[in-house]
Amino acid sequence: MRVVLGVAGGIAAYKAVALLRLLREAGHDVRVVPTAAALRFVGAPTWAALSGEPVSTDVFDDVEHVAHVEIGRTADLVVVAPATADLLARAATGRADDLLTATLLVATCPVLMVPAMHTQMWQHPATVANVATLRDRGVQVLDPDDGRLTGTDSGPGRLPAPEAVVAAALRLVGQGDLSGRRVVVSAGGTQEPIDPVRFLGNRSTGRQGVALARAARERGADVVLVAANLAVPPPGGVQVRTVATALELRDAMVEAAAGADVVVMTAAVADFRPAHIAGTKIKKSTQVPTVELVENPDVLAELAAHRPSPDQLVVGFAAETGDQHASVLDHGRAKARRKRADLLVVNRVDGGRGFGTPDNEVTVLDAAGQVVATAEGSKDDVAHVVWDAVVARLSDRTR
Ligand code: CTP
């Protein structure tokens, strides 16, 4: 694919170097078109050496090749990273005062803008209006990440990680490795009511499931997120089905799984629920109550046993601690066999790991209990490792 990488004049221009490398390593031809201001942050020799192509900023350079028309016309994709407030303003108003803005006017291919600037500039009504104009015109404008900015302050305005930019770019041109795939992810923890104010619950926040849904979306999938009592917001661009109890979760999963290529059960489903739900609040004045429990369905085992198509891939999670009988992995292996999932992501939850933490440590087992991947890091990183394992299996099956 022929990519034009526009680089505007912001401090995040240095991160576009990593983006250029990723695009080149993925086998794409990249023509870098920096603005004059961008060259004050990263010089032309860096862009030329890493892209293997000439670098110019001005429409009066390379005039005999009519570069401002040629570059835009031959591109399959334009990515502008960082897109500064000034670049967004010039693009929104159709200015053509340098090679990058002229290229944007000529290009008919998909365009991805990746803004990075100080929070106040991003939230200024002028920038908000310019972004809205560009989006109305079909330009994809990513939201910047929230976090530490150039100075000591923080807020929305950071350039997203180069991997996330590449994923968004590939999705824009229908080349994500989950493009065209339908994926269902359950996340969170079920709550089983005892009376109108009390429930049996668990410590799951839904972070790992939300990270899986986000990563699948980034890789091009159509995603349904079955959300049980999430403590974190669901990602954009996915369909959310809200549930509270295990039985509601089972119904939502069975319905969503009907047309899915991949089903991932991240939710912590209560194994038991109260046999009777008191219609009114149980009072302290009465005898100490005994709550009788009945078993909930094993949703993962049911989904794996009754797949709508033999090609559907079913992935389970297993939160495990080692004990005197078996290690974390042995417990995981037994569970993989019992539940008949194609992949089981074994999640260590001893020593404070797992619940409510930003990081996770997992081992991915196949149905035979073989280790196919391990990952340690942020829940987003873990999510991508899980999808890598899924994609490797999907590619063996029919599309
Ligand atoms: N799971 C499920 N339905 C249940 C319990 C668990 O679908 N009633 C799913 C979870 O979503 C997860 C996997 O099964 O993908 C393993 O969950 P886990 O709680 O580790 O397994 P349990 O079957 O509850 O086994 P145990 O608590 O005995 O370790």
PDB file of N, CA and C in Angstrom, residues 10-11 53 83 128 144 177 180 183 196 249 251 271 295 315 339 346-347 358:
ATOM      1  N   GLY A  10       4.490  19.698  15.716  1.00  0.00           N
ATOM      2  CA  GLY A  10       4.268  19.583  17.160  1.00  0.00           C
ATOM      3  C   GLY A  10       5.349  18.704  17.752  1.00  0.00           C
ATOM      4  N   ILE A  11       5.503  18.783  19.066  1.00  0.00           N
ATOM      5  CA  ILE A  11       6.554  18.016  19.739  1.00  0.00           C
ATOM      6  C   ILE A  11       6.399  16.508  19.475  1.00  0.00           C
ATOM      7  N   GLU A  53      12.542   7.736   0.584  1.00  0.00           N
ATOM      8  CA  GLU A  53      11.913   8.578  -0.446  1.00  0.00           C
ATOM      9  C   GLU A  53      12.281  10.037  -0.189  1.00  0.00           C
ATOM     10  N   ALA A  83      -1.378  15.658  14.002  1.00  0.00           N
ATOM     11  CA  ALA A  83      -2.148  16.740  13.374  1.00  0.00           C
ATOM     12  C   ALA A  83      -2.291  17.819  14.442  1.00  0.00           C
ATOM     13  N   VAL A 128     -12.617  22.242  17.998  1.00  0.00           N
ATOM     14  CA  VAL A 128     -13.771  21.327  18.026  1.00  0.00           C
ATOM     15  C   VAL A 128     -14.551  21.451  16.719  1.00  0.00           C
ATOM     16  N   PRO A 144      -7.315  12.209  20.795  1.00  0.00           N
ATOM     17  CA  PRO A 144      -5.989  12.011  21.419  1.00  0.00           C
ATOM     18  C   PRO A 144      -6.106  11.240  22.724  1.00  0.00           C
ATOM     19  N   ASP A 177      -6.528  -7.334  10.905  1.00  0.00           N
ATOM     20  CA  ASP A 177      -6.552  -8.803  10.796  1.00  0.00           C
ATOM     21  C   ASP A 177      -7.837  -9.413  11.357  1.00  0.00           C
ATOM     22  N   GLY A 180     -14.013  -7.736   9.069  1.00  0.00           N
ATOM     23  CA  GLY A 180     -15.048  -8.639   8.571  1.00  0.00           C
ATOM     24  C   GLY A 180     -15.415  -9.728   9.564  1.00  0.00           C
ATOM     25  N   VAL A 183     -17.319 -10.534  16.544  1.00  0.00           N
ATOM     26  CA  VAL A 183     -16.721 -10.943  17.805  1.00  0.00           C
ATOM     27  C   VAL A 183     -17.655 -10.574  18.957  1.00  0.00           C
ATOM     28  N   PRO A 196     -33.939  -6.589  47.470  1.00  0.00           N
ATOM     29  CA  PRO A 196     -33.861  -5.401  46.587  1.00  0.00           C
ATOM     30  C   PRO A 196     -32.573  -4.575  46.744  1.00  0.00           C
ATOM     31  N   LEU A 249     -26.812 -12.709  31.478  1.00  0.00           N
ATOM     32  CA  LEU A 249     -25.581 -12.770  30.680  1.00  0.00           C
ATOM     33  C   LEU A 249     -25.642 -13.974  29.727  1.00  0.00           C
ATOM     34  N   ASP A 251     -28.302 -15.408  28.436  1.00  0.00           N
ATOM     35  CA  ASP A 251     -29.235 -15.134  27.331  1.00  0.00           C
ATOM     36  C   ASP A 251     -28.612 -14.189  26.309  1.00  0.00           C
ATOM     37  N   ASP A 271     -20.934 -18.506  40.196  1.00  0.00           N
ATOM     38  CA  ASP A 271     -21.272 -19.918  40.029  1.00  0.00           C
ATOM     39  C   ASP A 271     -22.611 -20.256  40.679  1.00  0.00           C
ATOM     40  N   GLU A 295     -27.145 -23.531  41.629  1.00  0.00           N
ATOM     41  CA  GLU A 295     -26.049 -23.375  40.683  1.00  0.00           C
ATOM     42  C   GLU A 295     -26.484 -22.566  39.459  1.00  0.00           C
ATOM     43  N   VAL A 315     -13.327 -18.738  23.369  1.00  0.00           N
ATOM     44  CA  VAL A 315     -12.179 -18.442  24.235  1.00  0.00           C
ATOM     45  C   VAL A 315     -12.677 -18.208  25.656  1.00  0.00           C
ATOM     46  N   LYS A 339     -14.044 -27.375  30.006  1.00  0.00           N
ATOM     47  CA  LYS A 339     -14.944 -26.403  29.365  1.00  0.00           C
ATOM     48  C   LYS A 339     -14.956 -26.531  27.846  1.00  0.00           C
ATOM     49  N   VAL A 346      -5.274 -18.204  31.001  1.00  0.00           N
ATOM     50  CA  VAL A 346      -5.138 -18.430  32.439  1.00  0.00           C
ATOM     51  C   VAL A 346      -4.502 -17.196  33.068  1.00  0.00           C
ATOM     52  N   ASN A 347      -5.214 -16.690  34.040  1.00  0.00           N
ATOM     53  CA  ASN A 347      -4.967 -15.386  34.600  1.00  0.00           C
ATOM     54  C   ASN A 347      -4.581 -15.585  36.066  1.00  0.00           C
ATOM     55  N   PRO A 358      -4.116  -2.340  36.686  1.00  0.00           N
ATOM     56  CA  PRO A 358      -3.976  -2.033  35.257  1.00  0.00           C
ATOM     57  C   PRO A 358      -3.253  -3.145  34.501  1.00  0.00           C
TER      58      PRO A 358
END
